[in-house]
Each structure stands twice: as structure tokens, then as C-alpha cells.
Amino acid sequence: MQIEELYQYSDTVNELLARYGVKFGIYKNGTFNEQLFPFDMIPRIIKKEEFTCLEKGLKQRVAALNAFIRDIYGKKEIIRDGVIPEEFIYMGSGYLAQCEGVLPPKGVFTHIAGIDLVQGKDGKWYILEDNLRIPSGASYPMIARTICRKSSPALFEQNSIVDNRDYAKLLRRTMDYVNTGGHTVILTPGRYNAAYFEHSYLAELTGAHLAIGHELVAENDHLYFVDYSGKKELVGAVYRRISDEYLDPMNFNSESVIGIPHIFDIYRKGNVAIINAPGNGVADDKGIYYFVPKMIRYYLGEEAILSNAPTYLPFYEEDMKYVLEHFDHLVLKDVAEAGGYGVVFGSEMTKEEKKKFVSMLKEEPRRFIAQEVIDFMDIDIYEEGKLLPRKADLRAFVLMEEEPVVWESGLTRFSRNPDSFIVNSSQGGGFKDTWVMAE
Amino acid sequence: MAILSVEHSDQLFWLGRYSERVYTTIRGFAERFDSVMDVKTEEYVEYCKRQEIPNIYTSKEDFVRRYCFDESDPNSIYSNLMRAFDNAVVLREEIGSETLSYIQLAVYAMNKAKVSDAPLIHLQRVVDNIMAFWGMADDDIDRDCVRRILKLGKQVERIDIYARMKMAPKKIKKEVKRLNGQVGKTGLQYSMVRLAHLNYIVEVEPVDYDQIVEDVDQLFDEGTEKIVAGF
């Protein structure tokens, strides 16, 4: 494969991405700034057999996570059977008491899961994080692929690369599967949201209506979209890109002005599907991550196909001892943070910082997890005429219909800083396309 | 069935208005600039008066720079283009990424012109992109109501600007005729009384330009005599 063919058009492709507004927003010092999302032309390539294995593992993981959420807001058998301590459920910020006893349409909670993985230098894949609330990022490789196919048609003609532009179709099927009857709406907080490009692009490609909160009204236990002629149209599915907290001021944060009053009541009655289901945060908490292999065993009676990064919970005495003894070799994560924030490397702390951190850790052991630093595989990026190795992760997308379906691609994010493991776009990272080979 | 929210209908209308405003003002400005350069150096004063924009400019050079590119001047062409963009960017799923991309390109061209040593020649790229936007909108937007509301905004703005610029009555009549064909198909509420008056006033000589501006601007704002046009 002649990869050189690809990067000779790097500037033109990035210009086209700018033309289509492929951006993300960042709030810094109270000001909103939109930035182009830097795209590197060299893709991550995953061989067919490797992807088949990943696919199996991802489906298994999401099936277990869905079963877990259903159980937690239902019978709570996993707690009763002592597999997960209840502190990890009820003390986490993702648990929502309002969701107790609520079963969403067709029993689906995790409609769209974004599972972050890294590949170790030995080629082994590790799960880093499960994102079950509003994972974003699928639109970027999709639009990049459309443009790259124009810039290097021969490359796509001569190699069997699975076309990833079917994500919108998968998403539409996922939304239609749970739709209770009526229109499908993508609910956005508005133009100044970090992922607004994605909201609007997915609405365009899926044919769903992009709406802001006050365009939807609750009436007679149903949700309606108000047309410009004043007509009310029934809504059956809402793919919300608003966090639980702001979704419904009558049931969650009463100060929210971007949500829809009473949407949760309608959902509770089974008259609208909310995608992803409220309360999913209970399962993607960094503390719960530790228990996912146990969940797989508990609900599916199988061993986890994909491994977690070796993780320790200071909550357990034995793990706390290990963490304190190996502090300098571990990465510590605040379970309440996301987006690459709240992540500190033991080796990078000063004596003073370490002392302060350890005392915080002892005071609030539930708040942190510790992980072995995985020396993950570098991927080349092309910058200023040179190939440079950078750390990169992969966000795989698993969509739930009757069974979980894994999108045959993914968002590969890379760190632009040679010394950093943090790949998040909000911290200056770029993205790559992910090619899954068909043969 | 496709639905369109009140917000989107409003944003489509204003996208039509602002993009037309940018297009017509750049073209009008380019013509006037030609004579401001060395023949009628104070003509910009009259231009401001006709456009009903405050003459905050200290010289013709100041006018050229600020009227075109001053982000903080709400009457500048730059500000109007940004308003067009603000409306366009929230309409991606209605107008499509391709159509939207031409407004984005117009913004890039405007930013390039702003820092250029020869800004006026670069404004041609902005005009080109607005033209391409309209071409793409016509070609690519499937939903009739979306395309019609967008075009209605363009029509209304054109009549407004032509009247403010006291252009030949023949040109204004032509645009009013087009408006008549457009407004009833949009599904928007409008004042039939105003429309009838507008049709009457463009036929009367001498033309009352101020009345035309008032009629066209009140067409959708008045609370009485509104009717909902059929599709």
C-alpha cells in the first residue's frame, strides 16, 4: 500500500475539512472558541482477523454493560450477590435514583457506546474506558473518509478497506429500533456545544430533526415537535446530546434551560425513547470499569475477551497498599473527571504534590483508581514533511439494535505532543481515520 | 413527513436576507468605490444616508476599511456575513453540508480579504462564494418549503436594498413581481394588506422609496391581517 499517496494531499484534505466546518469548540477562560480538528492522513489499519476479535470482545462488553444497568435500576442482583460493593453504585455521580424501576423501550440502555482502547507494544488491545452517556466522534472519520476517497481513489480501489460511511445508517437503525412511534429528533444544547458539528452532521446524514429544547413540548404524556405552522408532530425517539443533569429541569437540575420539561416523565411511561438512556453513568464510572470483567462473568457466564488495563482500587486495602508502594509507576485517575482531565502520572509529581495526593487518596479512596502505565503503540503522523511517532488510542463505536453491532471503523485520536499520553481533542489532540481491512 | 421548526423557518429567512445583503452591498460598494477613489470622494456620506447607517467614518479610507471589515461595526459587510454564517451553521440538516460550505468559504475569503494589502479585489471571492451558495441551494435543497423560505428572504432583502439605494423603479417592480410568486408558497404568515399596498406603491410615480422599505419590512411583522400561505 502506498501510504505516500495519501499524505501528499494532506493540506488539501485539511482545507476541505475546514470548508465543511469540521470543528470542535472549547471553552477557555469563559470564552467559546471553535477550532479545526487536526486530521492526520495516515490511518490506523486493523487487519480483518484482529478486528473480528475486537468485535467479539466489544459486543460482549456492551451486552454485559447493558445487562448491568438494567439490573442496577431493577433487581440489583449483582449487588445482592456481592459481586460489586454498593458504595461503587450509589456513591458514584452517574447513578440516578430517578431511574429506579424504569425500563426503556426494548430494554436498551446503551444504544451508542464509545469504548476507548489502546494497543500495547506487544500488539495486545486493552480497554481504557467505557463511554455510555453521550460518546462523540464517529462523524469525524466518516467525513474524512469521504474526502480521502476523492484525494487517493487508487488506494481505495487497490486495497480492500471496509467502507465506514454506513455509520449514519447504523445510527438510524438504532434509533428506529427503539422509536415508540413518531419522529426522531437529535437534541442539541446548541451551536456553542463542543460537538455541535457532529450533532448537525449526524442529523443531516440520518434525516433526523436537529432540535433545541424549547422546540419540543410535553403534552398529555407525549412529546411533540412544534412545526412552524403551529402543528404538533409526535416524537418517538430523542437522541439527546445533552447530559442527564440538564435533560429535564423538572426531574434533574432545575436550573437547566436547555432541556425539555417533563421529557423524563414521558420516557418513564414508555412513550418516548431517550438515546442513550438516562442513568447510564452508573456503568461508565471509572470505578465501575474495574468490575466489568466480573460483570461479563456474572451476566454472560463468559470470560472477558478484551482485557482491562491492570487497574487497582485504593478502596480495597490490598490495592491501596500496592498503589502506595508502586506510586511512581502508576497513572491515577479521578473517577469523576473526563476528557483527559483528572489524570496524573505518579512519576511526574514533585515530592510535595505526591504527599498531598496521597493524603487525598487516603481520605477519599473511592474517588480514585490507579492503573499500570501501558506503553502503548506509537502511530506515525505526518507533520512538516516528516513522519513522527505519537501515542494514539481508538474509540470504537458499538450500537445496539436487537444485538450489539460494532461499527467497522472508529475514531483514532493522537497526541500532538511527543511526550504526552493524552489524546483528547479538548487538550489539543488530532484524529485519524481507522481502516478495517475486508480481506 | 418532514417538519420544520419555527426557529429554522426564521433562520432560513434571515440566512436569505443576510447573504443577499452581503452580495448586493459588496457589488454596490465596489461600484461606488470606483468613483469615491478619485471622482466623488465624499459619495460615501450619501451612501451611508441611503442605507440608514450612521456615518461614523472619518474619511473615505476609513469608510472603505471599516464598512467592509470592522467586526465591531454592526453595519459592516463583515458583520452581515457573520450573521449569515450564524444562521447557516444551525441549518446544516436543512440546507445540506455542500450548500453550507459556500457560506463557510465566504467567511474564509472575507478573513483573507481583511488582512490583504488589496482587500477590495479579494472581496470578489466572497461574492463568488455567495453566488455558488445560491446555485447550490437551488440545486441541492430537496424540501420545497426550505428552499422557498430561503429565497423569500433573499427577495425581501433585495427589494429593501434596492429601495434604499433608490434604484430604477423598473428593477424594483421586477423584484416585487417575483416576491408575489414566492410568498404564497412558503407556508409563512404574512400581511396581505401590506403586500397589496406594496404592489400598488411600486406602480405609482414618482416612486415612494421609503414606503416600499416600510411595506416590505412590515410584511411579516404586522399582527393583523395575517394569512397562512398554502404550500
Short mmCIF file of C-alpha atoms in Angstrom, two decimals, chain A residues 48-429:
data_model
loop_
_atom_site.label_atom_id
_atom_site.label_comp_id
_atom_site.label_asym_id
_atom_site.label_seq_id
_atom_site.Cartn_x
_atom_site.Cartn_y
_atom_site.Cartn_z
CA LYS A 48 -9.62 -8.40 9.39
CA GLU A 49 -8.78 -11.16 11.92
CA GLU A 50 -7.74 -8.61 14.51
CA PHE A 51 -10.97 -6.69 14.06
CA THR A 52 -13.04 -9.87 14.26
CA CYS A 53 -11.54 -10.49 17.68
CA LEU A 54 -12.10 -6.89 18.78
CA GLU A 55 -15.66 -7.05 17.51
CA LYS A 56 -16.44 -10.13 19.58
CA GLY A 57 -14.95 -8.59 22.68
CA LEU A 58 -16.73 -5.28 22.22
CA LYS A 59 -20.12 -6.90 21.66
CA GLN A 60 -19.61 -8.99 24.75
CA ARG A 61 -18.62 -5.99 26.85
CA VAL A 62 -21.54 -3.82 25.77
CA ALA A 63 -24.04 -6.66 26.23
CA ALA A 64 -22.79 -7.06 29.81
CA LEU A 65 -22.86 -3.32 30.49
CA ASN A 66 -26.44 -3.12 29.23
CA ALA A 67 -27.42 -6.04 31.46
CA PHE A 68 -25.69 -4.34 34.40
CA ILE A 69 -27.59 -1.06 34.01
CA ARG A 70 -30.87 -2.94 33.68
CA ASP A 71 -30.06 -4.88 36.84
CA ILE A 72 -28.96 -1.84 38.86
CA TYR A 73 -32.16 0.07 38.15
CA GLY A 74 -34.13 -3.14 38.57
CA LYS A 75 -33.47 -6.18 40.77
CA LYS A 76 -29.88 -5.30 41.86
CA GLU A 77 -28.83 -8.92 41.85
CA ILE A 78 -25.18 -8.12 41.24
CA ILE A 79 -25.08 -6.16 44.50
CA ARG A 80 -27.07 -8.76 46.38
CA ASP A 81 -24.65 -11.44 45.20
CA GLY A 82 -21.69 -9.41 46.42
CA VAL A 83 -20.00 -9.00 43.04
CA ILE A 84 -19.88 -5.20 43.23
CA PRO A 85 -19.91 -3.29 46.53
CA GLU A 86 -22.88 -0.98 46.73
CA GLU A 87 -20.65 2.01 47.51
CA PHE A 88 -19.48 1.89 43.92
CA ILE A 89 -23.02 2.20 42.71
CA TYR A 90 -24.64 4.69 44.99
CA MET A 91 -21.71 6.98 45.67
CA GLY A 92 -20.88 7.47 42.01
CA SER A 93 -22.17 10.63 40.36
CA GLY A 94 -23.55 8.59 37.44
CA TYR A 95 -26.19 6.79 39.48
CA LEU A 96 -29.60 8.45 39.22
CA ALA A 97 -32.22 7.48 41.77
CA GLN A 98 -34.90 8.84 39.41
CA CYS A 99 -34.19 5.93 37.04
CA GLU A 100 -35.11 3.28 39.61
CA GLY A 101 -37.62 0.87 38.12
CA VAL A 102 -37.58 2.49 34.69
CA LEU A 103 -37.22 0.10 31.77
CA PRO A 104 -36.56 1.89 28.47
CA PRO A 105 -38.17 0.79 25.18
CA LYS A 106 -37.00 -2.70 24.19
CA GLY A 107 -34.81 -2.80 27.31
CA VAL A 108 -31.98 -0.93 25.59
CA PHE A 109 -29.89 1.41 27.73
CA THR A 110 -26.62 1.54 25.83
CA HIS A 111 -27.77 2.48 22.35
CA ILE A 112 -24.44 4.03 21.40
CA ALA A 113 -21.35 3.03 23.32
CA GLY A 114 -17.94 4.57 22.73
CA ILE A 115 -15.30 2.19 24.02
CA ASP A 116 -11.76 3.56 24.25
CA LEU A 117 -8.92 1.12 23.64
CA VAL A 118 -5.18 1.22 23.30
CA GLN A 119 -2.84 -1.26 21.74
CA GLY A 120 0.22 -2.24 23.71
CA LYS A 121 3.60 -2.55 22.06
CA ASP A 122 3.09 -6.33 22.13
CA GLY A 123 0.02 -5.88 19.93
CA LYS A 124 -2.45 -6.68 22.70
CA TRP A 125 -5.52 -4.43 22.95
CA TYR A 126 -6.63 -3.02 26.31
CA ILE A 127 -9.87 -1.31 27.19
CA LEU A 128 -9.18 2.07 28.72
CA GLU A 129 -12.64 3.44 29.26
CA ASP A 130 -16.32 2.83 28.54
CA ASN A 131 -18.37 5.85 27.44
CA LEU A 132 -22.06 5.13 27.74
CA ARG A 133 -23.55 8.58 28.16
CA ILE A 134 -23.02 10.68 25.03
CA PRO A 135 -19.88 9.42 23.32
CA SER A 136 -18.92 11.58 20.38
CA GLY A 137 -16.53 11.30 17.47
CA ALA A 138 -17.96 8.97 14.81
CA SER A 139 -18.67 11.79 12.39
CA TYR A 140 -15.00 12.76 12.04
CA PRO A 141 -13.60 9.60 10.43
CA MET A 142 -16.74 9.38 8.33
CA ILE A 143 -16.32 12.78 6.71
CA ALA A 144 -12.54 12.36 6.48
CA ARG A 145 -13.05 9.08 4.60
CA THR A 146 -15.36 10.77 2.09
CA ILE A 147 -12.66 13.31 1.31
CA CYS A 148 -9.72 10.86 1.31
CA ARG A 149 -11.50 8.64 -1.17
CA LYS A 150 -11.51 11.62 -3.51
CA SER A 151 -7.87 12.50 -2.95
CA SER A 152 -6.50 8.95 -3.31
CA PRO A 153 -9.01 6.84 -5.23
CA ALA A 154 -6.41 4.32 -6.39
CA LEU A 155 -5.53 3.46 -2.82
CA PHE A 156 -9.12 2.56 -2.05
CA GLU A 157 -9.55 0.78 -5.33
CA GLN A 158 -6.49 -1.44 -4.86
CA ASN A 159 -7.00 -2.28 -1.18
CA SER A 160 -9.98 -3.87 0.42
CA ILE A 161 -10.91 -1.31 3.03
CA VAL A 162 -14.32 -1.61 4.65
CA ASP A 163 -16.36 1.48 3.84
CA ASN A 164 -17.12 3.24 7.11
CA ARG A 165 -19.66 5.69 5.76
CA ASP A 166 -22.54 3.48 6.83
CA TYR A 167 -22.39 4.80 10.40
CA ALA A 168 -25.37 7.07 9.76
CA LYS A 169 -27.40 4.08 8.59
CA LEU A 170 -26.45 2.08 11.68
CA LEU A 171 -27.37 5.01 13.88
CA ARG A 172 -30.69 5.45 12.13
CA ARG A 173 -31.48 1.76 12.58
CA THR A 174 -30.55 2.01 16.25
CA MET A 175 -32.85 4.97 16.73
CA ASP A 176 -35.69 3.39 14.74
CA TYR A 177 -35.39 0.14 16.69
CA VAL A 178 -36.46 1.82 19.92
CA ASN A 179 -38.70 4.53 18.46
CA THR A 180 -42.09 4.39 20.16
CA GLY A 181 -43.88 5.88 17.15
CA GLY A 182 -43.25 9.34 15.74
CA HIS A 183 -40.40 11.50 14.55
CA THR A 184 -36.77 11.02 15.51
CA VAL A 185 -35.02 14.04 16.92
CA ILE A 186 -31.40 14.82 17.76
CA LEU A 187 -31.47 17.12 20.76
CA THR A 188 -28.54 19.53 20.92
CA PRO A 189 -27.68 22.09 23.59
CA GLY A 190 -27.00 24.45 20.69
CA ARG A 191 -24.36 25.86 18.46
CA TYR A 192 -21.92 26.59 21.26
CA ASN A 193 -21.56 22.98 22.30
CA ALA A 194 -18.11 21.43 21.75
CA ALA A 195 -19.51 18.76 19.44
CA TYR A 196 -22.06 20.85 17.54
CA PHE A 197 -20.56 19.93 14.18
CA GLU A 198 -21.24 16.29 14.93
CA HIS A 199 -24.82 16.93 16.06
CA SER A 200 -25.69 18.77 12.88
CA TYR A 201 -23.79 16.40 10.59
CA LEU A 202 -25.45 13.31 12.04
CA ALA A 203 -28.85 14.99 11.75
CA GLU A 204 -28.14 15.66 8.09
CA LEU A 205 -27.00 12.12 7.37
CA THR A 206 -29.65 10.29 9.37
CA GLY A 207 -32.53 12.51 8.29
CA ALA A 208 -33.41 13.19 11.93
CA HIS A 209 -34.52 16.64 13.05
CA LEU A 210 -31.97 18.66 14.94
CA ALA A 211 -33.77 20.44 17.74
CA ILE A 212 -33.07 22.57 20.76
CA GLY A 213 -35.01 22.08 23.98
CA HIS A 214 -37.77 24.60 23.56
CA GLU A 215 -38.73 23.26 20.13
CA LEU A 216 -40.11 20.19 21.86
CA VAL A 217 -43.06 20.22 24.22
CA ALA A 218 -44.57 17.69 26.58
CA GLU A 219 -48.33 17.33 26.43
CA ASN A 220 -50.70 14.57 27.55
CA ASP A 221 -47.80 12.26 28.41
CA HIS A 222 -46.35 12.54 24.91
CA LEU A 223 -43.60 14.57 23.33
CA TYR A 224 -44.22 16.83 20.36
CA PHE A 225 -42.16 18.84 17.93
CA VAL A 226 -43.82 22.13 17.08
CA ASP A 227 -43.84 22.79 13.36
CA TYR A 228 -43.53 26.36 12.01
CA SER A 229 -47.17 26.30 11.03
CA GLY A 230 -48.01 25.59 14.66
CA LYS A 231 -48.82 21.91 14.09
CA LYS A 232 -47.66 19.46 16.75
CA GLU A 233 -45.89 16.35 15.48
CA LEU A 234 -45.43 13.32 17.72
CA VAL A 235 -41.84 12.41 18.62
CA GLY A 236 -40.91 8.77 19.24
CA ALA A 237 -37.14 8.90 19.79
CA VAL A 238 -34.78 11.55 21.09
CA TYR A 239 -31.05 11.10 20.55
CA ARG A 240 -30.04 13.61 23.14
CA ARG A 241 -26.62 15.19 23.13
CA ILE A 242 -27.32 16.81 26.49
CA SER A 243 -26.13 15.28 29.73
CA ASP A 244 -28.59 13.73 32.19
CA GLU A 245 -28.27 16.64 34.55
CA TYR A 246 -29.63 19.15 32.01
CA LEU A 247 -32.11 16.91 30.23
CA ASP A 248 -35.23 17.78 32.20
CA PRO A 249 -35.44 20.65 34.70
CA MET A 250 -38.50 19.09 36.34
CA ASN A 251 -36.67 15.89 37.19
CA PHE A 252 -32.98 16.76 37.32
CA ASN A 253 -31.19 20.12 37.52
CA SER A 254 -33.99 22.64 37.96
CA GLU A 255 -31.82 25.44 36.58
CA SER A 256 -31.42 23.83 33.18
CA VAL A 257 -32.67 25.99 30.34
CA ILE A 258 -31.55 23.66 27.56
CA GLY A 259 -33.63 20.63 28.48
CA ILE A 260 -37.25 19.66 27.96
CA PRO A 261 -39.54 19.89 30.98
CA HIS A 262 -41.22 16.54 31.71
CA ILE A 263 -39.45 14.52 28.99
CA PHE A 264 -38.31 12.11 31.69
CA ASP A 265 -41.92 11.55 32.84
CA ILE A 266 -42.90 10.69 29.26
CA TYR A 267 -39.93 8.36 28.98
CA ARG A 268 -40.83 6.68 32.25
CA LYS A 269 -44.29 5.94 30.82
CA GLY A 270 -42.70 4.34 27.76
CA ASN A 271 -43.97 6.99 25.34
CA VAL A 272 -40.60 8.11 24.01
CA ALA A 273 -37.15 6.58 23.72
CA ILE A 274 -34.22 8.56 25.08
CA ILE A 275 -30.91 7.65 23.46
CA ASN A 276 -28.73 6.90 25.44
CA ALA A 277 -30.87 6.09 28.44
CA PRO A 278 -30.64 8.44 31.43
CA GLY A 279 -28.69 6.95 34.30
CA ASN A 280 -26.10 5.15 32.15
CA GLY A 281 -23.38 6.99 34.02
CA VAL A 282 -23.67 4.35 36.70
CA ALA A 283 -21.84 1.96 34.36
CA ASP A 284 -19.12 4.12 32.84
CA ASP A 285 -17.76 5.47 36.05
CA LYS A 286 -14.00 4.83 36.16
CA GLY A 287 -14.51 2.94 39.42
CA ILE A 288 -17.04 0.59 37.82
CA TYR A 289 -14.61 -0.08 34.96
CA TYR A 290 -12.64 -2.31 37.32
CA PHE A 291 -15.67 -4.57 37.71
CA VAL A 292 -16.57 -5.01 34.02
CA PRO A 293 -14.77 -8.39 33.63
CA LYS A 294 -16.68 -9.56 36.72
CA MET A 295 -19.91 -8.32 35.15
CA ILE A 296 -19.22 -10.29 31.99
CA ARG A 297 -18.72 -13.41 34.05
CA TYR A 298 -21.81 -12.70 36.16
CA TYR A 299 -24.30 -11.85 33.42
CA LEU A 300 -23.00 -13.80 30.44
CA GLY A 301 -21.15 -16.64 32.11
CA GLU A 302 -18.12 -15.94 29.93
CA GLU A 303 -14.58 -14.73 30.44
CA ALA A 304 -13.87 -11.24 29.10
CA ILE A 305 -12.40 -11.38 25.61
CA LEU A 306 -10.82 -7.94 25.88
CA SER A 307 -8.67 -7.04 28.86
CA ASN A 308 -8.86 -4.01 31.05
CA ALA A 309 -5.65 -2.12 31.67
CA PRO A 310 -4.33 -3.52 35.01
CA THR A 311 -6.31 -1.46 37.49
CA TYR A 312 -6.26 -1.05 41.27
CA LEU A 313 -8.94 0.26 43.54
CA PRO A 314 -7.48 2.02 46.57
CA PHE A 315 -10.89 1.34 48.12
CA TYR A 316 -9.58 -2.19 48.80
CA GLU A 317 -6.89 -2.29 51.44
CA GLU A 318 -4.70 -4.65 49.45
CA ASP A 319 -4.88 -2.43 46.38
CA MET A 320 -4.18 0.70 48.42
CA LYS A 321 -1.01 -0.94 49.71
CA TYR A 322 0.07 -1.78 46.17
CA VAL A 323 -0.69 1.73 44.91
CA LEU A 324 1.37 3.35 47.67
CA GLU A 325 4.28 1.00 47.06
CA HIS A 326 4.29 1.46 43.28
CA PHE A 327 3.06 5.04 43.15
CA ASP A 328 5.75 6.27 40.75
CA HIS A 329 4.88 3.65 38.16
CA LEU A 330 1.15 4.22 38.09
CA VAL A 331 -1.30 6.61 36.49
CA LEU A 332 -4.00 7.87 38.83
CA LYS A 333 -7.42 8.89 37.67
CA ASP A 334 -10.16 10.83 39.39
CA VAL A 335 -13.33 8.84 38.70
CA ALA A 336 -15.45 11.97 38.49
CA GLU A 337 -13.43 13.57 35.69
CA ALA A 338 -13.48 13.02 31.94
CA GLY A 339 -11.92 14.32 28.74
CA GLY A 340 -8.36 13.62 29.86
CA TYR A 341 -8.77 15.80 32.96
CA GLY A 342 -8.08 14.47 36.44
CA VAL A 343 -5.34 12.17 35.14
CA VAL A 344 -1.94 12.32 36.86
CA PHE A 345 1.18 10.26 36.45
CA GLY A 346 2.93 9.28 39.70
CA SER A 347 6.30 9.70 38.03
CA GLU A 348 5.61 13.31 37.12
CA MET A 349 4.73 14.55 40.60
CA THR A 350 7.04 16.52 42.86
CA LYS A 351 7.56 15.27 46.41
CA GLU A 352 5.18 17.88 47.72
CA GLU A 353 2.49 17.06 45.14
CA LYS A 354 2.84 13.39 45.87
CA LYS A 355 2.41 13.93 49.59
CA LYS A 356 -0.69 16.00 49.03
CA PHE A 357 -2.11 13.47 46.58
CA VAL A 358 -1.51 10.51 48.89
CA SER A 359 -3.29 12.20 51.74
CA MET A 360 -6.24 12.93 49.40
CA LEU A 361 -6.18 9.31 48.27
CA LYS A 362 -6.35 8.05 51.85
CA GLU A 363 -9.15 10.42 52.65
CA GLU A 364 -11.26 9.57 49.59
CA PRO A 365 -10.14 6.15 48.30
CA ARG A 366 -13.38 5.67 46.33
CA ARG A 367 -12.61 8.77 44.28
CA PHE A 368 -9.55 7.34 42.51
CA ILE A 369 -8.38 4.39 40.51
CA ALA A 370 -4.77 3.58 39.70
CA GLN A 371 -3.57 1.86 36.56
CA GLU A 372 -0.33 0.48 35.26
CA VAL A 373 1.03 2.78 32.58
CA ILE A 374 0.61 0.88 29.34
CA ASP A 375 3.37 1.66 26.95
CA PHE A 376 1.04 1.77 24.05
CA MET A 377 2.00 1.52 20.46
CA ASP A 378 3.04 4.66 18.64
CA ILE A 379 1.43 5.54 15.36
CA ASP A 380 3.13 7.75 12.81
CA ILE A 381 1.75 11.13 11.99
CA TYR A 382 2.87 13.28 9.09
CA GLU A 383 3.96 16.76 10.12
CA GLU A 384 6.07 19.33 8.32
CA GLY A 385 7.26 16.77 5.78
CA LYS A 386 8.31 14.20 8.39
CA LEU A 387 6.86 11.05 9.88
CA LEU A 388 6.74 11.35 13.66
CA PRO A 389 5.66 8.69 16.20
CA ARG A 390 2.82 9.67 18.51
CA LYS A 391 0.63 7.99 21.13
CA ALA A 392 -2.85 7.16 19.87
CA ASP A 393 -5.98 5.48 21.16
CA LEU A 394 -9.04 4.10 19.41
CA ARG A 395 -12.64 4.88 20.17
CA ALA A 396 -14.75 2.02 18.89
CA PHE A 397 -18.49 2.50 18.49
CA VAL A 398 -20.96 -0.20 19.42
CA LEU A 399 -24.58 0.40 18.51
CA MET A 400 -27.41 -1.60 19.97
CA GLU A 401 -30.25 -2.94 17.93
CA GLU A 402 -31.61 -6.34 18.81
CA GLU A 403 -27.96 -7.31 19.27
CA PRO A 404 -24.91 -5.07 19.61
CA VAL A 405 -23.34 -4.07 16.27
CA VAL A 406 -19.77 -2.81 16.06
CA TRP A 407 -19.06 -0.08 13.53
CA GLU A 408 -16.28 -1.27 11.27
CA SER A 409 -14.06 1.74 11.84
CA GLY A 410 -13.54 4.06 14.79
CA LEU A 411 -12.04 7.34 15.83
CA THR A 412 -8.29 7.20 16.29
CA ARG A 413 -7.12 10.13 18.37
CA PHE A 414 -3.48 11.03 18.74
CA SER A 415 -1.45 13.27 20.96
CA ARG A 416 0.31 16.06 19.09
CA ASN A 417 2.77 16.43 21.90
CA PRO A 418 5.57 13.81 21.61
CA ASP A 419 5.81 13.42 25.40
CA SER A 420 2.14 13.10 26.13
CA PHE A 421 -0.24 10.18 26.50
CA ILE A 422 -3.28 12.47 26.48
CA VAL A 423 -5.06 12.26 23.15
CA ASN A 424 -8.26 14.19 23.82
CA SER A 425 -9.28 16.80 21.29
CA SER A 426 -10.06 19.22 24.11
CA GLN A 427 -6.37 19.03 25.00
CA GLY A 428 -5.01 19.65 21.53
CA GLY A 429 -5.11 16.13 20.10
#
